[in-house]
């Protein structure tokens, strides 16, 4: 008999023989009948298995405990209990794998901290099942959104010799023997003897290579793992996260903002249209305002204002007695508390902040006439703060070179990037969406470690 997944079984008409396979969530009952809640990951919902105790050996029934893996054949019948339309009246059960009393997920309601310690098993909980299914759906929707618009998926390298963001928070990649590092005559590390014949790291962004793509293919996006060695132990930072980076020729900053807003709304709507079982579960379990917040984002136009105007609002708030941990003033890099004040308290909707001071933004951003600001745009979201960072890019070879000199950046490694400005330079723009930050918003999870299967953070690379 062909096995049907639980998601399918729950939609089938009663009155047929079926085969289900999955993991036991709970078993309860009395001396005559046992009820097993079976889940196979295809849906948040379980299928109920009803066993007449006398039909099965005591030994077999003893093996069916929380966490065990079983196959069940039986009749799909209308359920008499509430909560499900159909259930399986079992005729035979095979135990694939027992789970003894040391199985850590015996009870419901474990803390998120505890579940992080057993990240190898937490996908078997309702919460992580829901999160991981939503994660999959969002990844799929990202590809669909861009494919439908004629963007090409460009695979940018993970190992790189350039530091896109210039923040210096890169993980080095080497095959050198760390106990015996080759040195140059000046006593420096001799990277010419390393695997790539130069110093390399894991990428902090695919953008620079993305710009090579958009100045050839028109509109591209990258979507892949990204690595940052900043030692920030916050609920919003990972050392390994996934970033979506579209890059578009002939887009100015306004086109860029339009795309970012359309993109996020598309993803939120896709989640509401396709993941409602899981979202409803998370809404009821953790965050009663989740669904309302998701629907809210679809209704409103995002507020668009300049950094300078944003600072004025924050300064006024401080004058009116609002307390921030970090000081406010023109030139500061906004902290999450500032971003969230603008979004949650002042406007009550997402905000796109533009035209940041050039000194707190990366070298490649288009310089404004005022000589002080650049055409940056950050999309700020309720509960999250920054969810997208992007900009119009500086397309002038001269201006970009001058900025690189001003920052005393190592230019030799960037010759290929500068060639895009040397040959057929084009006005263009792009942005990066933190995939896990999006997932925090869509799932309502308050810690970024709980929206990725195996989080990488300082002092944590288990599993
Ligand atoms: O603002 P960021 O640093 O921008 C860039 O890297 C640009 N090169 C993107 C581009 O224009 N193509 O990062 C983009 C986004 C942030 O807004 C945030 O959502 C996410 O990536 N992000 C992180 N997410 C999790 N953990 C971290 N340590 C993150 N750092 C950035
Ligand atoms: Mg940023």
Tab-separated table of N, CA and C in Angstrom, residues 70-221:
chain	number	residue	atom	x	y	z
A	70	UNK	N	6.928	4.931	13.812
A	70	UNK	CA	6.093	3.767	13.495
A	70	UNK	C	5.443	3.900	12.110
A	71	UNK	N	5.025	2.735	11.592
A	71	UNK	CA	4.179	2.684	10.394
A	71	UNK	C	2.864	2.046	10.817
A	72	UNK	N	1.760	2.625	10.351
A	72	UNK	CA	0.433	2.147	10.757
A	72	UNK	C	-0.417	1.891	9.524
A	73	UNK	N	-0.983	0.686	9.458
A	73	UNK	CA	-1.981	0.415	8.429
A	73	UNK	C	-3.331	0.313	9.086
A	74	UNK	N	-4.362	0.779	8.403
A	74	UNK	CA	-5.681	0.683	9.002
A	74	UNK	C	-6.745	1.326	8.152
A	75	UNK	N	-7.923	1.480	8.739
A	75	UNK	CA	-9.045	2.110	8.036
A	75	UNK	C	-9.136	3.574	8.428
A	76	UNK	N	-9.267	4.394	7.399
A	76	UNK	CA	-9.509	5.811	7.673
A	76	UNK	C	-10.999	5.951	7.968
A	77	UNK	N	-11.319	6.408	9.167
A	77	UNK	CA	-12.731	6.504	9.560
A	77	UNK	C	-13.037	7.912	10.059
A	78	UNK	N	-14.305	8.226	10.059
A	78	UNK	CA	-14.734	9.506	10.602
A	78	UNK	C	-14.380	9.531	12.088
A	79	UNK	N	-13.868	10.651	12.567
A	79	UNK	CA	-13.454	10.693	13.964
A	79	UNK	C	-14.624	11.063	14.857
A	80	UNK	N	-14.721	10.373	15.984
A	80	UNK	CA	-15.786	10.706	16.933
A	80	UNK	C	-15.333	11.804	17.873
A	81	UNK	N	-14.014	11.899	18.039
A	81	UNK	CA	-13.501	12.941	18.927
A	81	UNK	C	-13.555	14.292	18.233
A	82	UNK	N	-13.410	15.341	19.020
A	82	UNK	CA	-13.390	16.659	18.395
A	82	UNK	C	-11.950	16.957	17.960
A	83	UNK	N	-11.780	17.905	17.087
A	83	UNK	CA	-10.430	18.333	16.723
A	83	UNK	C	-9.942	17.754	15.419
A	84	UNK	N	-10.548	16.694	14.932
A	84	UNK	CA	-10.131	16.167	13.638
A	84	UNK	C	-11.331	15.513	12.942
A	85	UNK	N	-11.315	15.546	11.602
A	85	UNK	CA	-12.439	14.977	10.848
A	85	UNK	C	-12.289	13.463	10.728
A	86	UNK	N	-11.026	13.025	10.535
A	86	UNK	CA	-10.795	11.594	10.336
A	86	UNK	C	-9.708	11.094	11.281
A	87	UNK	N	-9.699	9.777	11.480
A	87	UNK	CA	-8.645	9.139	12.264
A	87	UNK	C	-8.421	7.743	11.674
A	88	UNK	N	-7.345	7.100	12.126
A	88	UNK	CA	-7.051	5.769	11.584
A	88	UNK	C	-7.352	4.718	12.649
A	89	UNK	N	-8.198	3.762	12.268
A	89	UNK	CA	-8.458	2.604	13.124
A	89	UNK	C	-7.385	1.578	12.755
A	90	UNK	N	-6.405	1.386	13.639
A	90	UNK	CA	-5.214	0.614	13.252
A	90	UNK	C	-5.515	-0.878	13.126
A	91	UNK	N	-4.992	-1.503	12.032
A	91	UNK	CA	-5.068	-2.960	11.939
A	91	UNK	C	-3.685	-3.593	12.115
A	92	UNK	N	-2.622	-2.885	11.702
A	92	UNK	CA	-1.285	-3.393	12.012
A	92	UNK	C	-0.330	-2.216	12.226
A	93	UNK	N	0.637	-2.453	13.090
A	93	UNK	CA	1.611	-1.404	13.407
A	93	UNK	C	3.007	-2.015	13.367
A	94	UNK	N	3.916	-1.336	12.681
A	94	UNK	CA	5.325	-1.754	12.700
A	94	UNK	C	6.116	-0.658	13.390
A	95	UNK	N	6.997	-1.064	14.321
A	95	UNK	CA	7.838	-0.068	14.997
A	95	UNK	C	9.172	0.005	14.261
A	96	UNK	N	9.472	1.147	13.682
A	96	UNK	CA	10.775	1.328	13.005
A	96	UNK	C	11.879	1.638	13.999
A	97	UNK	N	11.566	2.522	14.953
A	97	UNK	CA	12.602	2.919	15.905
A	97	UNK	C	11.980	3.302	17.227
A	98	UNK	N	12.443	2.666	18.300
A	98	UNK	CA	11.898	3.032	19.606
A	98	UNK	C	12.564	4.309	20.107
A	99	UNK	N	11.967	4.966	21.079
A	99	UNK	CA	12.582	6.104	21.763
A	99	UNK	C	12.362	5.851	23.253
A	100	UNK	N	13.442	5.553	23.970
A	100	UNK	CA	13.261	5.172	25.378
A	100	UNK	C	13.044	6.405	26.253
A	101	UNK	N	13.016	6.189	27.549
A	101	UNK	CA	12.623	7.280	28.450
A	101	UNK	C	13.671	8.386	28.521
A	102	UNK	N	14.838	8.201	27.865
A	102	UNK	CA	15.813	9.296	27.856
A	102	UNK	C	15.543	10.282	26.709
A	103	UNK	N	14.567	10.009	25.877
A	103	UNK	CA	14.213	10.953	24.792
A	103	UNK	C	13.883	12.312	25.410
A	104	UNK	N	14.610	13.362	25.013
A	104	UNK	CA	14.502	14.640	25.742
A	104	UNK	C	13.191	15.408	25.524
A	105	UNK	N	12.404	15.023	24.532
A	105	UNK	CA	11.194	15.814	24.253
A	105	UNK	C	9.946	15.127	24.791
A	106	UNK	N	10.024	14.646	26.020
A	106	UNK	CA	8.886	13.939	26.598
A	106	UNK	C	7.695	14.853	26.815
A	107	UNK	N	7.975	15.976	27.463
A	107	UNK	CA	6.875	16.851	27.855
A	107	UNK	C	6.735	17.998	26.866
A	108	UNK	N	5.600	18.640	26.888
A	108	UNK	CA	5.439	19.864	26.110
A	108	UNK	C	5.994	21.025	26.915
A	109	UNK	N	6.201	22.145	26.223
A	109	UNK	CA	6.506	23.364	26.945
A	109	UNK	C	7.933	23.501	27.429
A	110	UNK	N	8.896	22.977	26.649
A	110	UNK	CA	10.299	23.216	26.994
A	110	UNK	C	10.661	24.658	26.685
A	111	UNK	N	11.656	25.189	27.409
A	111	UNK	CA	12.070	26.571	27.135
A	111	UNK	C	12.847	26.606	25.819
A	112	UNK	N	12.844	27.784	25.176
A	112	UNK	CA	13.581	27.933	23.924
A	112	UNK	C	15.077	27.720	24.170
A	113	UNK	N	15.561	28.123	25.341
A	113	UNK	CA	16.985	27.945	25.666
A	113	UNK	C	17.316	26.453	25.695
A	114	UNK	N	16.476	25.677	26.352
A	114	UNK	CA	16.716	24.227	26.412
A	114	UNK	C	16.690	23.627	25.003
A	115	UNK	N	15.732	24.062	24.201
A	115	UNK	CA	15.619	23.498	22.852
A	115	UNK	C	16.843	23.818	21.999
A	116	UNK	N	17.478	24.978	22.258
A	116	UNK	CA	18.709	25.292	21.511
A	116	UNK	C	19.821	24.308	21.849
A	117	UNK	N	19.802	23.797	23.085
A	117	UNK	CA	20.826	22.806	23.473
A	117	UNK	C	20.602	21.469	22.785
A	118	UNK	N	19.375	21.240	22.345
A	118	UNK	CA	19.103	19.999	21.609
A	118	UNK	C	18.599	20.349	20.202
A	119	UNK	N	19.391	21.211	19.544
A	119	UNK	CA	18.989	21.686	18.209
A	119	UNK	C	18.874	20.532	17.217
A	120	UNK	N	19.521	19.406	17.540
A	120	UNK	CA	19.433	18.259	16.621
A	120	UNK	C	18.060	17.588	16.701
A	121	UNK	N	17.350	17.798	17.802
A	121	UNK	CA	16.030	17.164	17.953
A	121	UNK	C	14.876	18.153	17.880
A	122	UNK	N	15.189	19.439	18.023
A	122	UNK	CA	14.074	20.394	18.132
A	122	UNK	C	13.198	20.492	16.875
A	123	UNK	N	13.708	20.101	15.677
A	123	UNK	CA	12.768	20.100	14.540
A	123	UNK	C	11.558	19.199	14.764
A	124	UNK	N	11.629	18.290	15.737
A	124	UNK	CA	10.490	17.402	15.989
A	124	UNK	C	9.427	18.032	16.887
A	125	UNK	N	9.660	19.268	17.335
A	125	UNK	CA	8.622	19.937	18.125
A	125	UNK	C	7.664	20.665	17.196
A	126	UNK	N	6.475	20.960	17.690
A	126	UNK	CA	5.498	21.711	16.897
A	126	UNK	C	6.061	23.055	16.464
A	127	UNK	N	6.696	23.736	17.420
A	127	UNK	CA	7.180	25.088	17.137
A	127	UNK	C	8.194	25.073	16.000
A	128	UNK	N	9.187	24.189	16.093
A	128	UNK	CA	10.232	24.218	15.065
A	128	UNK	C	9.754	23.609	13.758
A	129	UNK	N	8.829	22.673	13.841
A	129	UNK	CA	8.208	22.202	12.607
A	129	UNK	C	7.576	23.368	11.871
A	130	UNK	N	6.814	24.175	12.617
A	130	UNK	CA	6.137	25.330	12.014
A	130	UNK	C	7.154	26.309	11.438
A	131	UNK	N	8.178	26.632	12.226
A	131	UNK	CA	9.178	27.608	11.777
A	131	UNK	C	9.894	27.096	10.519
A	132	UNK	N	10.250	25.822	10.523
A	132	UNK	CA	11.031	25.300	9.391
A	132	UNK	C	10.180	25.182	8.127
A	133	UNK	N	8.907	24.872	8.286
A	133	UNK	CA	8.042	24.863	7.092
A	133	UNK	C	7.879	26.280	6.539
A	134	UNK	N	7.728	27.258	7.432
A	134	UNK	CA	7.601	28.648	6.965
A	134	UNK	C	8.910	29.088	6.301
A	135	UNK	N	10.036	28.681	6.892
A	135	UNK	CA	11.335	29.030	6.310
A	135	UNK	C	11.428	28.506	4.875
A	136	UNK	N	11.030	27.277	4.691
A	136	UNK	CA	11.033	26.705	3.340
A	136	UNK	C	10.139	27.516	2.400
A	137	UNK	N	8.935	27.816	2.853
A	137	UNK	CA	7.986	28.528	1.984
A	137	UNK	C	8.506	29.911	1.607
A	138	UNK	N	9.169	30.578	2.549
A	138	UNK	CA	9.699	31.907	2.257
A	138	UNK	C	10.850	31.825	1.249
A	139	UNK	N	11.682	30.797	1.366
A	139	UNK	CA	12.779	30.630	0.401
A	139	UNK	C	12.193	30.400	-0.994
A	140	UNK	N	11.175	29.562	-1.053
A	140	UNK	CA	10.535	29.291	-2.334
A	140	UNK	C	9.922	30.573	-2.912
A	141	UNK	N	9.244	31.339	-2.046
A	141	UNK	CA	8.571	32.565	-2.503
A	141	UNK	C	9.579	33.592	-3.011
A	142	UNK	N	10.755	33.620	-2.399
A	142	UNK	CA	11.801	34.559	-2.853
A	142	UNK	C	12.189	34.227	-4.289
A	143	UNK	N	12.418	32.959	-4.568
A	143	UNK	CA	12.771	32.572	-5.935
A	143	UNK	C	11.612	32.862	-6.897
A	144	UNK	N	10.414	32.610	-6.443
A	144	UNK	CA	9.257	32.835	-7.317
A	144	UNK	C	9.097	34.324	-7.639
A	145	UNK	N	9.208	35.149	-6.607
A	145	UNK	CA	9.070	36.599	-6.813
A	145	UNK	C	10.035	37.089	-7.889
A	146	UNK	N	11.301	36.726	-7.727
A	146	UNK	CA	12.298	37.250	-8.663
A	146	UNK	C	12.193	36.591	-10.036
A	147	UNK	N	11.933	35.303	-10.050
A	147	UNK	CA	11.801	34.628	-11.344
A	147	UNK	C	10.654	35.247	-12.144
A	148	UNK	N	9.527	35.494	-11.473
A	148	UNK	CA	8.369	36.051	-12.172
A	148	UNK	C	8.641	37.452	-12.714
A	149	UNK	N	9.615	38.148	-12.116
A	149	UNK	CA	9.955	39.494	-12.576
A	149	UNK	C	11.085	39.506	-13.594
A	150	UNK	N	11.618	38.337	-13.923
A	150	UNK	CA	12.706	38.293	-14.899
A	150	UNK	C	14.088	38.547	-14.323
A	151	UNK	N	14.236	38.396	-13.012
A	151	UNK	CA	15.562	38.489	-12.398
A	151	UNK	C	16.254	37.127	-12.539
A	152	UNK	N	17.572	37.136	-12.644
A	152	UNK	CA	18.328	35.882	-12.708
A	152	UNK	C	19.010	35.605	-11.369
A	153	UNK	N	18.976	34.347	-10.980
A	153	UNK	CA	19.626	33.917	-9.723
A	153	UNK	C	21.108	33.727	-10.000
A	154	UNK	N	21.920	34.584	-9.410
A	154	UNK	CA	23.370	34.541	-9.639
A	154	UNK	C	24.048	33.961	-8.398
A	155	UNK	N	24.865	32.954	-8.597
A	155	UNK	CA	25.589	32.360	-7.468
A	155	UNK	C	26.912	33.075	-7.264
A	156	UNK	N	26.989	33.811	-6.199
A	156	UNK	CA	28.222	34.547	-5.914
A	156	UNK	C	29.066	33.707	-4.955
A	157	UNK	N	30.385	33.908	-4.981
A	157	UNK	CA	31.250	33.003	-4.212
A	157	UNK	C	31.142	33.196	-2.706
A	158	UNK	N	31.372	32.122	-1.975
A	158	UNK	CA	31.402	32.211	-0.510
A	158	UNK	C	32.815	32.509	-0.018
A	159	UNK	N	33.812	32.067	-0.781
A	159	UNK	CA	35.198	32.377	-0.415
A	159	UNK	C	35.622	33.576	-1.246
A	160	UNK	N	36.155	34.578	-0.587
A	160	UNK	CA	36.440	35.831	-1.284
A	160	UNK	C	37.708	36.485	-0.742
A	161	UNK	N	38.287	37.372	-1.562
A	161	UNK	CA	39.449	38.130	-1.108
A	161	UNK	C	39.084	39.584	-0.847
A	162	UNK	N	37.769	39.937	-0.963
A	162	UNK	CA	37.404	41.339	-0.749
A	162	UNK	C	36.400	41.484	0.398
A	163	UNK	N	36.496	42.609	1.069
A	163	UNK	CA	35.621	42.895	2.206
A	163	UNK	C	34.591	43.922	1.763
A	164	UNK	N	33.431	43.439	1.337
A	164	UNK	CA	32.409	44.310	0.740
A	164	UNK	C	31.993	45.441	1.662
A	165	UNK	N	31.667	45.125	2.893
A	165	UNK	CA	31.129	46.143	3.794
A	165	UNK	C	32.224	46.951	4.480
A	166	UNK	N	33.479	46.496	4.356
A	166	UNK	CA	34.580	47.243	4.954
A	166	UNK	C	34.545	47.264	6.466
A	167	UNK	N	33.807	46.338	7.054
A	167	UNK	CA	33.676	46.355	8.509
A	167	UNK	C	34.741	45.473	9.163
A	168	UNK	N	35.441	44.699	8.350
A	168	UNK	CA	36.547	43.901	8.873
A	168	UNK	C	36.139	42.725	9.731
A	169	UNK	N	34.846	42.373	9.719
A	169	UNK	CA	34.383	41.279	10.574
A	169	UNK	C	34.313	39.981	9.781
A	170	UNK	N	35.466	39.574	9.224
A	170	UNK	CA	35.452	38.409	8.332
A	170	UNK	C	36.114	37.195	8.968
A	171	UNK	N	35.615	36.021	8.630
A	171	UNK	CA	36.250	34.764	9.033
A	171	UNK	C	37.303	34.406	7.998
A	172	UNK	N	38.510	34.130	8.467
A	172	UNK	CA	39.558	33.775	7.514
A	172	UNK	C	39.402	32.338	7.043
A	173	UNK	N	39.829	32.121	5.807
A	173	UNK	CA	39.841	30.773	5.226
A	173	UNK	C	41.292	30.436	4.919
A	174	UNK	N	41.776	29.361	5.491
A	174	UNK	CA	43.169	29.012	5.226
A	174	UNK	C	43.378	27.509	5.322
A	175	UNK	N	44.368	27.007	4.611
A	175	UNK	CA	44.781	25.614	4.802
A	175	UNK	C	46.182	25.567	5.407
A	176	UNK	N	46.677	26.740	5.845
A	176	UNK	CA	48.022	26.762	6.425
A	176	UNK	C	48.037	25.994	7.746
A	177	UNK	N	49.177	25.429	8.063
A	177	UNK	CA	49.352	24.745	9.339
A	177	UNK	C	49.488	25.817	10.418
A	178	UNK	N	48.492	25.927	11.277
A	178	UNK	CA	48.472	27.045	12.231
A	178	UNK	C	49.626	26.959	13.243
A	179	UNK	N	50.196	25.764	13.407
A	179	UNK	CA	51.333	25.636	14.320
A	179	UNK	C	52.660	25.994	13.640
A	180	UNK	N	52.559	26.211	12.341
A	180	UNK	CA	53.811	26.446	11.612
A	180	UNK	C	53.512	27.360	10.426
A	181	UNK	N	53.175	28.612	10.742
A	181	UNK	CA	52.709	29.530	9.701
A	181	UNK	C	53.907	30.104	8.936
A	182	UNK	N	53.905	29.991	7.602
A	182	UNK	CA	55.019	30.550	6.835
A	182	UNK	C	55.064	32.075	6.964
A	183	UNK	N	56.257	32.614	7.113
A	183	UNK	CA	56.423	34.061	7.290
A	183	UNK	C	57.260	34.643	6.154
A	184	UNK	N	56.996	35.913	5.834
A	184	UNK	CA	57.826	36.619	4.853
A	184	UNK	C	59.092	37.110	5.551
A	185	UNK	N	60.006	37.720	4.768
A	185	UNK	CA	61.246	38.237	5.378
A	185	UNK	C	60.963	39.311	6.421
A	186	UNK	N	59.833	40.050	6.217
A	186	UNK	CA	59.487	41.101	7.205
A	186	UNK	C	58.795	40.515	8.423
A	187	UNK	N	58.624	39.204	8.452
A	187	UNK	CA	57.998	38.585	9.617
A	187	UNK	C	56.484	38.553	9.571
A	188	UNK	N	55.912	38.969	8.413
A	188	UNK	CA	54.446	38.909	8.269
A	188	UNK	C	54.025	37.523	7.762
A	189	UNK	N	52.750	37.191	7.951
A	189	UNK	CA	52.244	35.916	7.422
A	189	UNK	C	52.394	35.900	5.894
A	190	UNK	N	52.959	34.821	5.373
A	190	UNK	CA	53.181	34.739	3.926
A	190	UNK	C	52.007	34.033	3.252
A	191	UNK	N	50.994	34.844	2.914
A	191	UNK	CA	49.770	34.258	2.326
A	191	UNK	C	50.014	33.704	0.926
A	192	UNK	N	51.146	34.078	0.305
A	192	UNK	CA	51.400	33.529	-1.035
A	192	UNK	C	51.559	32.009	-0.967
A	193	UNK	N	51.841	31.487	0.237
A	193	UNK	CA	51.967	30.040	0.374
A	193	UNK	C	50.657	29.369	0.801
A	194	UNK	N	49.603	30.191	0.930
A	194	UNK	CA	48.314	29.617	1.330
A	194	UNK	C	47.598	29.041	0.101
A	195	UNK	N	46.505	28.355	0.318
A	195	UNK	CA	45.815	27.611	-0.742
A	195	UNK	C	45.552	28.453	-1.993
A	196	UNK	N	45.031	29.672	-1.791
A	196	UNK	CA	44.684	30.509	-2.935
A	196	UNK	C	45.808	31.473	-3.322
A	197	UNK	N	46.936	31.360	-2.639
A	197	UNK	CA	48.060	32.240	-2.936
A	197	UNK	C	47.806	33.668	-2.481
A	198	UNK	N	46.845	33.858	-1.629
A	198	UNK	CA	46.505	35.181	-1.102
A	198	UNK	C	45.632	34.981	0.124
A	199	UNK	N	45.393	36.088	0.850
A	199	UNK	CA	44.555	36.000	2.039
A	199	UNK	C	43.088	35.951	1.624
A	200	UNK	N	42.342	34.978	2.135
A	200	UNK	CA	40.924	34.868	1.779
A	200	UNK	C	40.055	34.716	3.029
A	201	UNK	N	38.772	35.012	2.836
A	201	UNK	CA	37.807	34.955	3.937
A	201	UNK	C	36.475	34.435	3.421
A	202	UNK	N	35.564	34.192	4.368
A	202	UNK	CA	34.184	33.887	3.991
A	202	UNK	C	33.466	35.209	3.725
A	203	UNK	N	32.599	35.222	2.749
A	203	UNK	CA	31.998	36.481	2.298
A	203	UNK	C	31.061	37.097	3.346
A	204	UNK	N	31.063	38.439	3.411
A	204	UNK	CA	30.077	39.146	4.241
A	204	UNK	C	28.905	39.636	3.402
A	205	UNK	N	28.997	39.480	2.079
A	205	UNK	CA	27.933	39.932	1.176
A	205	UNK	C	28.302	39.544	-0.245
A	206	UNK	N	27.301	39.169	-1.035
A	206	UNK	CA	27.566	38.839	-2.444
A	206	UNK	C	27.434	40.052	-3.357
A	207	UNK	N	27.286	41.222	-2.758
A	207	UNK	CA	26.931	42.404	-3.550
A	207	UNK	C	27.936	42.765	-4.642
A	208	UNK	N	29.219	42.775	-4.306
A	208	UNK	CA	30.185	43.267	-5.295
A	208	UNK	C	30.150	42.400	-6.550
A	209	UNK	N	30.074	41.091	-6.354
A	209	UNK	CA	29.938	40.204	-7.515
A	209	UNK	C	28.550	40.357	-8.133
A	210	UNK	N	27.561	40.655	-7.288
A	210	UNK	CA	26.208	40.908	-7.795
A	210	UNK	C	26.200	42.069	-8.780
A	211	UNK	N	27.010	43.082	-8.500
A	211	UNK	CA	27.078	44.239	-9.407
A	211	UNK	C	27.702	43.856	-10.746
A	212	UNK	N	28.567	42.856	-10.733
A	212	UNK	CA	29.106	42.368	-12.014
A	212	UNK	C	27.979	41.735	-12.814
A	213	UNK	N	27.046	41.107	-12.100
A	213	UNK	CA	25.919	40.441	-12.750
A	213	UNK	C	24.909	41.421	-13.312
A	214	UNK	N	24.555	42.442	-12.526
A	214	UNK	CA	23.476	43.326	-13.002
A	214	UNK	C	23.950	44.229	-14.124
A	215	UNK	N	25.248	44.484	-14.204
A	215	UNK	CA	25.735	45.300	-15.317
A	215	UNK	C	25.950	44.439	-16.568
A	216	UNK	N	25.457	43.201	-16.510
A	216	UNK	CA	25.513	42.328	-17.691
A	216	UNK	C	24.139	41.728	-17.981
A	217	UNK	N	23.490	41.218	-16.923
A	217	UNK	CA	22.201	40.529	-17.095
A	217	UNK	C	21.005	41.436	-16.804
A	218	UNK	N	21.267	42.634	-16.326
A	218	UNK	CA	20.187	43.586	-16.070
A	218	UNK	C	19.699	43.540	-14.631
A	219	UNK	N	19.051	42.432	-14.269
A	219	UNK	CA	18.531	42.313	-12.906
A	219	UNK	C	18.867	40.925	-12.388
A	220	UNK	N	19.556	40.883	-11.277
A	220	UNK	CA	19.944	39.593	-10.699
A	220	UNK	C	19.621	39.583	-9.212
A	221	UNK	N	19.675	38.405	-8.609
A	221	UNK	CA	19.661	38.347	-7.143
A	221	UNK	C	20.558	37.204	-6.705
